[in-house]
mmCIF file of C-alpha atoms in Angstrom:
data_model
loop_
_atom_site.group_PDB
_atom_site.id
_atom_site.type_symbol
_atom_site.label_atom_id
_atom_site.label_comp_id
_atom_site.label_asym_id
_atom_site.label_seq_id
_atom_site.Cartn_x
_atom_site.Cartn_y
_atom_site.Cartn_z
ATOM 1 C CA MET A 1 0.000 0.000 0.000
ATOM 2 C CA THR A 2 1.746 3.129 -1.239
ATOM 3 C CA GLU A 3 1.583 6.012 -3.703
ATOM 4 C CA ASP A 4 5.373 6.391 -3.736
ATOM 5 C CA LEU A 5 6.174 5.127 -7.241
ATOM 6 C CA ALA A 6 9.861 4.538 -6.516
ATOM 7 C CA LEU A 7 9.015 2.504 -3.415
ATOM 8 C CA LEU A 8 6.315 0.634 -5.329
ATOM 9 C CA ASP A 9 8.819 -0.317 -8.027
ATOM 10 C CA ASP A 10 11.172 -1.681 -5.351
ATOM 11 C CA LEU A 11 8.411 -3.689 -3.664
ATOM 12 C CA LEU A 12 7.127 -5.140 -6.944
ATOM 13 C CA ARG A 13 10.669 -6.224 -7.804
ATOM 14 C CA LEU A 14 11.104 -7.911 -4.409
ATOM 15 C CA CYS A 15 7.743 -9.662 -4.711
ATOM 16 C CA ALA A 16 8.786 -11.024 -8.094
ATOM 17 C CA ALA A 17 12.056 -12.280 -6.602
ATOM 18 C CA ALA A 18 10.092 -14.056 -3.859
ATOM 19 C CA GLY A 19 7.639 -15.636 -6.305
ATOM 20 C CA ALA A 20 4.684 -13.654 -4.924
ATOM 21 C CA GLU A 21 1.974 -11.763 -6.819
ATOM 22 C CA PRO A 22 1.048 -8.619 -4.868
ATOM 23 C CA GLU A 23 -2.279 -6.812 -4.629
ATOM 24 C CA VAL A 24 -1.599 -3.060 -4.818
ATOM 25 C CA HIS A 25 -3.681 -0.364 -3.102
ATOM 26 C CA HIS A 26 -3.186 3.314 -2.344
ATOM 27 C CA THR A 27 -5.213 3.192 0.862
ATOM 28 C CA VAL A 28 -6.951 0.603 3.024
ATOM 29 C CA PRO A 29 -9.079 -1.448 0.590
ATOM 30 C CA GLU A 30 -12.831 -1.174 0.864
ATOM 31 C CA ARG A 31 -13.079 -4.955 0.936
ATOM 32 C CA ARG A 32 -12.122 -5.785 4.505
ATOM 33 C CA ALA A 33 -11.074 -9.289 3.440
ATOM 34 C CA SER A 34 -8.211 -7.880 1.379
ATOM 35 C CA TRP A 35 -6.731 -6.294 4.492
ATOM 36 C CA ALA A 36 -7.592 -8.998 7.004
ATOM 37 C CA GLU A 37 -6.823 -12.130 4.976
ATOM 38 C CA ALA A 38 -3.672 -11.138 3.092
ATOM 39 C CA PRO A 39 -0.719 -13.169 4.455
ATOM 40 C CA LEU A 40 1.422 -10.022 4.582
ATOM 41 C CA VAL A 41 0.730 -6.272 4.352
ATOM 42 C CA LEU A 42 3.466 -3.837 3.310
ATOM 43 C CA VAL A 43 2.619 -0.224 4.070
ATOM 44 C CA GLY A 44 4.699 2.599 2.622
ATOM 45 C CA GLU A 45 5.515 5.437 4.985
ATOM 46 C CA ASP A 46 3.509 7.745 2.751
ATOM 47 C CA ALA A 47 0.385 5.617 3.321
ATOM 48 C CA ALA A 48 0.682 5.102 7.079
ATOM 49 C CA ALA A 49 -1.652 7.941 7.982
ATOM 50 C CA ARG A 50 -4.341 6.465 5.720
ATOM 51 C CA CYS A 51 -4.225 3.202 7.682
ATOM 52 C CA ARG A 52 -5.317 4.692 10.984
ATOM 53 C CA GLY A 53 -8.448 3.008 12.207
ATOM 54 C CA ALA A 54 -7.911 -0.154 10.180
ATOM 55 C CA ALA A 55 -8.488 -3.418 12.047
ATOM 56 C CA ARG A 56 -5.403 -4.542 13.963
ATOM 57 C CA ARG A 57 -3.703 -7.650 12.584
ATOM 58 C CA GLN A 58 -0.338 -9.348 12.542
ATOM 59 C CA GLY A 59 1.933 -9.282 9.520
ATOM 60 C CA VAL A 60 1.943 -5.535 8.859
ATOM 61 C CA ILE A 61 5.304 -4.003 7.957
ATOM 62 C CA LEU A 62 5.986 -0.284 7.549
ATOM 63 C CA VAL A 63 8.427 0.247 4.675
ATOM 64 C CA GLY A 64 10.522 3.270 3.737
ATOM 65 C CA ARG A 65 13.584 3.953 1.593
ATOM 66 C CA ASP A 66 17.194 5.055 1.882
ATOM 67 C CA ARG A 67 17.762 5.260 5.609
ATOM 68 C CA HIS A 68 18.654 2.461 7.991
ATOM 69 C CA GLY A 69 18.178 -1.244 7.410
ATOM 70 C CA LEU A 70 15.813 -3.114 9.686
ATOM 71 C CA ASP A 71 14.686 -1.506 12.936
ATOM 72 C CA ASP A 72 12.695 -3.133 15.687
ATOM 73 C CA PRO A 73 10.630 -1.061 18.130
ATOM 74 C CA LEU A 74 12.322 -2.830 21.042
ATOM 75 C CA ARG A 75 15.877 -3.230 19.743
ATOM 76 C CA ASP A 76 18.144 -2.587 16.777
ATOM 77 C CA PRO A 77 19.023 -6.081 15.466
ATOM 78 C CA LEU A 78 21.507 -4.777 12.927
ATOM 79 C CA GLY A 79 23.462 -3.007 15.637
ATOM 80 C CA ASP A 80 24.070 -0.023 13.395
ATOM 81 C CA GLY A 81 23.447 2.825 15.781
ATOM 82 C CA PRO A 82 20.463 4.852 16.958
ATOM 83 C CA LEU A 83 16.999 3.934 15.839
ATOM 84 C CA GLY A 84 15.227 6.051 13.249
ATOM 85 C CA ASP A 85 12.884 9.022 13.226
ATOM 86 C CA PRO A 86 10.568 8.952 16.280
ATOM 87 C CA ASP A 87 7.671 9.954 13.994
ATOM 88 C CA VAL A 88 8.187 6.730 12.056
ATOM 89 C CA TRP A 89 7.811 4.695 15.230
ATOM 90 C CA ARG A 90 4.711 6.650 16.206
ATOM 91 C CA ARG A 91 3.135 5.835 12.845
ATOM 92 C CA ALA A 92 4.188 2.191 13.169
ATOM 93 C CA VAL A 93 2.540 1.922 16.585
ATOM 94 C CA GLU A 94 -0.605 3.629 15.307
ATOM 95 C CA ILE A 95 -1.135 1.012 12.584
ATOM 96 C CA GLY A 96 0.095 -1.950 14.648
ATOM 97 C CA ALA A 97 3.122 -2.683 12.452
ATOM 98 C CA ASP A 98 5.390 -5.558 13.443
ATOM 99 C CA CYS A 99 8.523 -3.654 12.424
ATOM 100 C CA VAL A 100 9.936 -0.874 10.253
ATOM 101 C CA LEU A 101 12.089 -1.602 7.202
ATOM 102 C CA ARG A 102 14.425 0.630 5.235
ATOM 103 C CA LEU A 103 15.302 -0.222 1.664
ATOM 104 C CA PRO A 104 17.651 -1.124 0.091
ATOM 105 C CA ASP A 105 19.486 -2.380 3.212
ATOM 106 C CA ALA A 106 16.656 -4.694 4.309
ATOM 107 C CA GLU A 107 15.872 -6.142 0.856
ATOM 108 C CA SER A 108 17.215 -9.627 1.567
ATOM 109 C CA TRP A 109 15.263 -9.894 4.824
ATOM 110 C CA LEU A 110 12.084 -8.665 3.143
ATOM 111 C CA VAL A 111 12.362 -11.118 0.229
ATOM 112 C CA ASP A 112 12.575 -13.956 2.760
ATOM 113 C CA ARG A 113 9.535 -12.646 4.638
ATOM 114 C CA ILE A 114 7.490 -12.255 1.429
ATOM 115 C CA ALA A 115 8.450 -15.753 0.265
ATOM 116 C CA ASP A 116 7.485 -17.224 3.641
ATOM 117 C CA ALA A 117 4.090 -15.539 3.380
ATOM 118 C CA ALA A 118 3.541 -16.607 -0.235
ATOM 119 C CA GLU A 119 4.604 -20.221 0.271
ATOM 120 C CA GLY A 120 3.152 -20.662 3.722
ATOM 121 C CA ALA A 121 4.958 -21.987 6.744
ATOM 122 C CA GLY A 122 4.096 -25.651 6.404
ATOM 123 C CA LYS A 123 6.153 -28.628 7.439
ATOM 124 C CA GLN A 124 9.437 -28.984 5.605
ATOM 125 C CA ALA A 125 10.130 -31.965 3.372
ATOM 126 C CA LEU A 126 11.616 -35.125 4.824
ATOM 127 C CA THR A 127 15.061 -34.933 3.217
ATOM 128 C CA VAL A 128 17.104 -38.104 2.719
ATOM 129 C CA GLY A 129 20.606 -38.241 1.259
ATOM 130 C CA VAL A 130 22.201 -41.315 -0.324
ATOM 131 C CA ILE A 131 25.971 -41.706 -0.590
ATOM 132 C CA GLY A 132 28.115 -44.635 -1.715
ATOM 133 C CA GLY A 133 30.611 -46.229 0.622
ATOM 134 C CA ARG A 134 32.794 -46.925 -2.402
ATOM 135 C CA GLY A 135 32.578 -46.345 -6.140
ATOM 136 C CA GLY A 136 29.873 -48.452 -7.771
ATOM 137 C CA ALA A 137 28.127 -49.170 -4.482
ATOM 138 C CA GLY A 138 24.713 -48.449 -5.997
ATOM 139 C CA ALA A 139 23.912 -45.130 -4.327
ATOM 140 C CA SER A 140 22.405 -43.548 -7.452
ATOM 141 C CA THR A 141 20.303 -46.642 -8.070
ATOM 142 C CA LEU A 142 18.949 -46.508 -4.532
ATOM 143 C CA ALA A 143 18.349 -42.740 -4.704
ATOM 144 C CA CYS A 144 16.229 -43.123 -7.860
ATOM 145 C CA ALA A 145 14.312 -46.067 -6.428
ATOM 146 C CA LEU A 146 13.614 -44.182 -3.191
ATOM 147 C CA ALA A 147 12.336 -41.159 -5.117
ATOM 148 C CA LEU A 148 10.019 -43.282 -7.252
ATOM 149 C CA ALA A 149 8.705 -45.074 -4.153
ATOM 150 C CA GLY A 150 8.255 -41.704 -2.437
ATOM 151 C CA ALA A 151 6.158 -40.450 -5.341
ATOM 152 C CA ARG A 152 3.997 -43.579 -5.109
ATOM 153 C CA THR A 153 3.040 -42.553 -1.556
ATOM 154 C CA GLY A 154 1.239 -39.560 -3.062
ATOM 155 C CA ARG A 155 3.590 -37.016 -1.533
ATOM 156 C CA ARG A 156 5.296 -34.260 -3.490
ATOM 157 C CA THR A 157 8.709 -35.737 -4.338
ATOM 158 C CA LEU A 158 11.857 -34.087 -5.667
ATOM 159 C CA LEU A 159 15.073 -35.917 -6.618
ATOM 160 C CA VAL A 160 18.298 -33.885 -6.528
ATOM 161 C CA ASP A 161 21.401 -35.114 -8.363
ATOM 162 C CA GLY A 162 24.302 -33.816 -6.288
ATOM 163 C CA ASP A 163 27.034 -35.660 -8.218
ATOM 164 C CA PRO A 164 28.269 -33.739 -11.288
ATOM 165 C CA LEU A 165 30.330 -36.730 -12.436
ATOM 166 C CA GLY A 166 27.606 -39.327 -12.061
ATOM 167 C CA GLY A 167 26.188 -39.200 -15.583
ATOM 168 C CA GLY A 168 22.814 -37.689 -14.643
ATOM 169 C CA LEU A 169 19.919 -39.204 -12.703
ATOM 170 C CA ASP A 170 17.535 -38.033 -15.426
ATOM 171 C CA VAL A 171 19.288 -40.513 -17.736
ATOM 172 C CA LEU A 172 18.884 -43.305 -15.174
ATOM 173 C CA LEU A 173 15.172 -42.496 -14.999
ATOM 174 C CA GLY A 174 14.821 -42.270 -18.772
ATOM 175 C CA GLY A 175 14.008 -38.549 -18.651
ATOM 176 C CA GLU A 176 17.063 -37.001 -20.279
ATOM 177 C CA ARG A 177 14.854 -35.420 -22.962
ATOM 178 C CA ALA A 178 12.303 -34.018 -20.543
ATOM 179 C CA GLU A 179 12.081 -30.234 -20.720
ATOM 180 C CA GLY A 180 13.074 -28.183 -17.719
ATOM 181 C CA ARG A 181 15.974 -26.539 -15.964
ATOM 182 C CA ARG A 182 19.155 -28.334 -14.923
ATOM 183 C CA TRP A 183 21.933 -27.540 -12.445
ATOM 184 C CA PRO A 184 23.827 -25.142 -14.775
ATOM 185 C CA ASP A 185 20.761 -22.863 -14.614
ATOM 186 C CA PHE A 186 21.090 -22.574 -10.831
ATOM 187 C CA VAL A 187 24.828 -22.233 -10.225
ATOM 188 C CA ALA A 188 24.528 -18.458 -9.819
ATOM 189 C CA SER A 189 21.734 -18.732 -7.244
ATOM 190 C CA LYS A 190 22.305 -16.835 -4.024
ATOM 191 C CA GLY A 191 19.959 -15.964 -1.229
ATOM 192 C CA ARG A 192 16.327 -16.992 -1.435
ATOM 193 C CA VAL A 193 15.009 -19.219 -4.229
ATOM 194 C CA ALA A 194 11.215 -19.470 -4.444
ATOM 195 C CA GLY A 195 10.207 -23.067 -3.801
ATOM 196 C CA GLY A 196 7.186 -23.044 -6.089
ATOM 197 C CA ALA A 197 9.112 -21.514 -8.974
ATOM 198 C CA LEU A 198 11.903 -24.059 -8.490
ATOM 199 C CA GLU A 199 9.535 -27.014 -8.569
ATOM 200 C CA GLU A 200 7.625 -25.806 -11.617
ATOM 201 C CA SER A 201 10.838 -25.173 -13.557
ATOM 202 C CA LEU A 202 12.238 -28.700 -13.164
ATOM 203 C CA PRO A 203 11.615 -31.666 -15.477
ATOM 204 C CA SER A 204 8.762 -33.919 -14.452
ATOM 205 C CA VAL A 205 9.766 -37.558 -14.833
ATOM 206 C CA ARG A 206 7.625 -40.543 -13.758
ATOM 207 C CA GLY A 207 5.590 -38.567 -11.247
ATOM 208 C CA LEU A 208 8.407 -36.648 -9.572
ATOM 209 C CA ARG A 209 10.526 -33.554 -10.187
ATOM 210 C CA VAL A 210 14.212 -34.050 -10.974
ATOM 211 C CA LEU A 211 17.110 -31.619 -10.670
ATOM 212 C CA SER A 212 19.950 -33.175 -12.635
ATOM 213 C CA TRP A 213 22.698 -32.190 -15.067
ATOM 214 C CA ASP A 214 22.734 -31.334 -18.733
ATOM 215 C CA ARG A 215 24.992 -33.090 -21.195
ATOM 216 C CA GLY A 216 27.531 -30.251 -21.301
ATOM 217 C CA ASP A 217 30.844 -29.887 -19.520
ATOM 218 C CA ALA A 218 31.020 -30.573 -15.790
ATOM 219 C CA VAL A 219 29.787 -27.655 -13.682
ATOM 220 C CA VAL A 220 30.859 -26.869 -10.136
ATOM 221 C CA VAL A 221 27.931 -26.014 -7.844
ATOM 222 C CA PRO A 222 28.917 -23.254 -5.409
ATOM 223 C CA PRO A 223 27.973 -23.873 -1.769
ATOM 224 C CA GLU A 224 25.616 -20.879 -1.840
ATOM 225 C CA ALA A 225 23.684 -22.359 -4.762
ATOM 226 C CA MET A 226 23.397 -25.768 -3.106
ATOM 227 C CA ARG A 227 22.161 -24.145 0.102
ATOM 228 C CA SER A 228 19.584 -21.969 -1.673
ATOM 229 C CA VAL A 229 18.223 -24.675 -3.958
ATOM 230 C CA LEU A 230 17.890 -27.349 -1.275
ATOM 231 C CA ALA A 231 16.301 -24.909 1.159
ATOM 232 C CA ALA A 232 13.733 -24.007 -1.495
ATOM 233 C CA ALA A 233 13.043 -27.675 -2.224
ATOM 234 C CA ARG A 234 12.561 -28.457 1.459
ATOM 235 C CA ARG A 235 10.118 -25.589 2.019
ATOM 236 C CA ARG A 236 7.660 -27.196 -0.397
ATOM 237 C CA GLY A 237 7.149 -30.155 1.919
ATOM 238 C CA GLY A 238 6.799 -33.805 0.964
ATOM 239 C CA ILE A 239 9.973 -35.785 0.208
ATOM 240 C CA VAL A 240 13.373 -34.716 -1.099
ATOM 241 C CA VAL A 241 15.984 -37.343 -2.047
ATOM 242 C CA VAL A 242 19.564 -36.229 -2.684
ATOM 243 C CA ASP A 243 22.165 -38.375 -4.458
ATOM 244 C CA LEU A 244 25.588 -37.324 -3.143
ATOM 245 C CA PRO A 245 29.137 -38.014 -4.340
ATOM 246 C CA ARG A 246 31.739 -39.662 -2.121
ATOM 247 C CA ARG A 247 34.013 -36.633 -2.404
ATOM 248 C CA ILE A 248 32.972 -34.251 0.381
ATOM 249 C CA ASP A 249 33.514 -30.652 -0.733
ATOM 250 C CA ALA A 250 31.950 -27.388 0.427
ATOM 251 C CA ALA A 251 28.785 -27.863 -1.653
ATOM 252 C CA VAL A 252 28.302 -31.425 -0.378
ATOM 253 C CA ASN A 253 28.753 -30.166 3.181
ATOM 254 C CA GLU A 254 25.919 -27.709 2.555
ATOM 255 C CA ALA A 255 23.740 -30.571 1.338
ATOM 256 C CA LEU A 256 24.637 -32.781 4.300
ATOM 257 C CA ALA A 257 23.711 -29.977 6.694
ATOM 258 C CA GLN A 258 20.129 -29.955 5.331
ATOM 259 C CA LEU A 259 19.507 -33.703 5.472
ATOM 260 C CA ASP A 260 17.215 -35.273 8.023
ATOM 261 C CA LEU A 261 18.722 -38.698 7.358
ATOM 262 C CA GLY A 262 21.673 -40.070 5.407
ATOM 263 C CA LEU A 263 22.007 -43.564 3.941
ATOM 264 C CA LEU A 264 25.500 -44.944 3.318
ATOM 265 C CA VAL A 265 25.354 -47.780 0.776
ATOM 266 C CA VAL A 266 28.030 -50.397 1.530
ATOM 267 C CA PRO A 267 28.716 -53.649 -0.357
ATOM 268 C CA GLY A 268 29.513 -56.626 1.881
ATOM 269 C CA GLU A 269 33.271 -56.638 1.158
ATOM 270 C CA LEU A 270 36.196 -55.846 3.430
ATOM 271 C CA ARG A 271 37.694 -53.222 1.091
ATOM 272 C CA ALA A 272 34.282 -51.625 0.679
ATOM 273 C CA VAL A 273 33.860 -51.442 4.450
ATOM 274 C CA ALA A 274 37.308 -49.853 4.791
ATOM 275 C CA ALA A 275 36.465 -47.253 2.142
ATOM 276 C CA ALA A 276 33.034 -46.625 3.661
ATOM 277 C CA HIS A 277 34.626 -45.951 7.031
ATOM 278 C CA ARG A 278 36.423 -42.935 5.561
ATOM 279 C CA VAL A 279 33.256 -41.653 3.930
ATOM 280 C CA ALA A 280 31.293 -42.164 7.147
ATOM 281 C CA SER A 281 33.829 -40.212 9.205
ATOM 282 C CA LEU A 282 33.656 -37.241 6.823
ATOM 283 C CA ALA A 283 29.890 -37.238 6.307
ATOM 284 C CA GLY A 284 29.204 -37.957 9.968
ATOM 285 C CA ALA A 285 31.069 -34.821 10.999
ATOM 286 C CA VAL A 286 28.199 -32.810 9.474
ATOM 287 C CA LEU A 287 25.245 -35.211 9.423
ATOM 288 C CA ARG A 288 24.007 -36.418 12.782
ATOM 289 C CA ASP A 289 21.769 -39.247 11.536
ATOM 290 C CA LEU A 290 23.782 -41.464 9.177
ATOM 291 C CA ARG A 291 22.756 -45.103 8.712
ATOM 292 C CA ALA A 292 24.137 -48.045 6.764
ATOM 293 C CA VAL A 293 22.374 -49.797 3.924
ATOM 294 C CA VAL A 294 24.259 -53.017 3.176
ATOM 295 C CA ARG A 295 24.037 -55.145 0.062
ATOM 296 C CA GLY A 296 25.378 -58.573 -0.762
ATOM 297 C CA PRO A 297 26.871 -60.799 -1.828
ATOM 298 C CA TYR A 298 29.013 -61.005 1.286
ATOM 299 C CA ALA A 299 32.611 -61.984 1.785
ATOM 300 C CA PRO A 300 33.016 -65.039 4.058
ATOM 301 C CA GLY A 301 32.186 -64.226 7.675
ATOM 302 C CA LEU A 302 30.385 -60.942 6.871
ATOM 303 C CA ASP A 303 26.720 -60.048 7.083
ATOM 304 C CA ASP A 304 24.708 -56.817 7.138
ATOM 305 C CA GLN A 305 24.807 -56.347 10.914
ATOM 306 C CA TRP A 306 28.575 -56.977 11.056
ATOM 307 C CA VAL A 307 29.146 -54.290 8.411
ATOM 308 C CA ALA A 308 26.972 -51.759 10.243
ATOM 309 C CA ASP A 309 28.590 -52.538 13.606
ATOM 310 C CA THR A 310 32.076 -52.231 12.140
ATOM 311 C CA LEU A 311 31.208 -48.807 10.767
ATOM 312 C CA GLY A 312 29.598 -47.796 14.043
ATOM 313 C CA LEU A 313 26.327 -46.955 12.267
ATOM 314 C CA PRO A 314 22.730 -48.029 12.775
ATOM 315 C CA LEU A 315 21.557 -50.535 10.173
ATOM 316 C CA ALA A 316 18.839 -49.040 7.954
ATOM 317 C CA GLY A 317 18.345 -52.285 6.067
ATOM 318 C CA GLU A 318 19.770 -54.839 3.670
ATOM 319 C CA LEU A 319 19.348 -54.189 -0.035
ATOM 320 C CA PRO A 320 17.743 -57.274 -1.557
ATOM 321 C CA ASP A 321 19.276 -59.133 -4.450
ATOM 322 C CA ASP A 322 17.498 -58.181 -7.672
ATOM 323 C CA PRO A 323 18.705 -60.496 -10.458
ATOM 324 C CA GLY A 324 16.747 -58.654 -13.134
ATOM 325 C CA LEU A 325 17.952 -55.161 -12.264
ATOM 326 C CA LEU A 326 20.801 -54.880 -14.772
ATOM 327 C CA ALA A 327 18.696 -56.246 -17.607
ATOM 328 C CA ALA A 328 15.888 -53.853 -16.712
ATOM 329 C CA LEU A 329 18.267 -50.883 -16.678
ATOM 330 C CA ASP A 330 19.690 -51.898 -20.049
ATOM 331 C CA ALA A 331 16.135 -52.002 -21.382
ATOM 332 C CA GLY A 332 15.500 -48.438 -20.164
ATOM 333 C CA ALA A 333 13.422 -49.272 -17.079
ATOM 334 C CA PRO A 334 14.196 -47.140 -14.001
ATOM 335 C CA PRO A 335 15.538 -48.779 -10.831
ATOM 336 C CA GLY A 336 12.714 -49.568 -8.447
ATOM 337 C CA GLY A 337 10.145 -48.638 -11.081
ATOM 338 C CA GLU A 338 8.059 -51.685 -10.251
ATOM 339 C CA ALA A 339 6.520 -51.453 -6.797
ATOM 340 C CA SER A 340 6.299 -55.240 -6.639
ATOM 341 C CA GLY A 341 9.995 -55.815 -7.396
ATOM 342 C CA PRO A 342 12.612 -56.463 -4.683
ATOM 343 C CA LEU A 343 14.016 -52.899 -4.795
ATOM 344 C CA GLY A 344 10.546 -51.358 -4.940
ATOM 345 C CA ARG A 345 9.435 -53.331 -1.872
ATOM 346 C CA PHE A 346 12.582 -52.362 0.034
ATOM 347 C CA CYS A 347 11.999 -48.657 -0.665
ATOM 348 C CA ALA A 348 8.303 -48.850 0.182
ATOM 349 C CA ALA A 349 9.161 -50.418 3.535
ATOM 350 C CA PHE A 350 11.767 -47.723 4.160
ATOM 351 C CA TRP A 351 9.266 -44.894 3.577
ATOM 352 C CA GLU A 352 6.635 -46.643 5.655
ATOM 353 C CA ARG A 353 8.985 -46.541 8.647
ATOM 354 C CA ALA A 354 10.441 -43.093 7.957
ATOM 355 C CA LEU A 355 7.130 -41.361 7.276
ATOM 356 C CA VAL A 356 5.446 -42.849 10.317
ATOM 357 C CA THR A 357 8.193 -41.252 12.421
ATOM 358 C CA GLU A 358 7.948 -38.004 10.439
ATOM 359 C CA ASP A 359 4.160 -37.775 10.786
ATOM 360 C CA ALA A 360 4.170 -38.530 14.520
ATOM 361 C CA PRO A 361 3.031 -35.541 16.651
#
């Protein structure tokens, strides 16, 4: 709500960045519902006097330009000196504003607040990462199968390919020709990414959204981009599955920090267990809940529980033998695509346990 054209231009730009479509007024709208039911109300300083007498509500912010950053009536959270013009605070109190903002300094904070209002503050997605204990352990196969099984539960599901050298999970799913954005389109992302815009921009493959790689040269994902994209994916709720490389760099650390649960896929071999121990020590330094998924065949004297105990990790389960998996992949079928197959049943059982815990009050 403002007649200040320069301020209005700034606010429209910030709404666009947050993925929100604003309703613009010059004074309190005649329809009371527009004022009372809007998730957020931004009042320009020029319009504050015209808001006197409006019904009190939460989520009102008084916005001005070119002074301080973000001021709070009780404290100055930016710690940048005295609070602003006393008349501003009087007007803020008169209209029941939560706080006073000054642009451009408070733009980043305001974009976050607008995006929160536009997307709602629902429960974040259950986010599961899959990482191989050694090369060829089958982490990407399990990640795809988990995502497909997650989509079959009816929940919004997003699969994130975090391994630039893995060949592309869209290829594994048979969706390499599906239209949509890939990682190279997001490498410059910083700050807030709108969750709805992210989801709608990604390829839709077999009932889920997939963020993978294009067929161009390898691209390095900056930590800031990984943080922004995963945070946006999580805000949409449902399920997010992340396929991670064994090499732990800054971007992978950002991904690990956002996981609710990590699965370390370990073949039942001594050398694989030794390699997985190194991966577990690195990933476990960031991720608190890391569990082992063990697959056979086993070296003499080994079994799934022995592998998990040796790694010092809880056992999430034993991957079943699926004799037809390689033939199915060669024929273009996705891993775990059949709910009745061994891998599909394993993943369904995993989500049944994980989602019961997630949905518990």
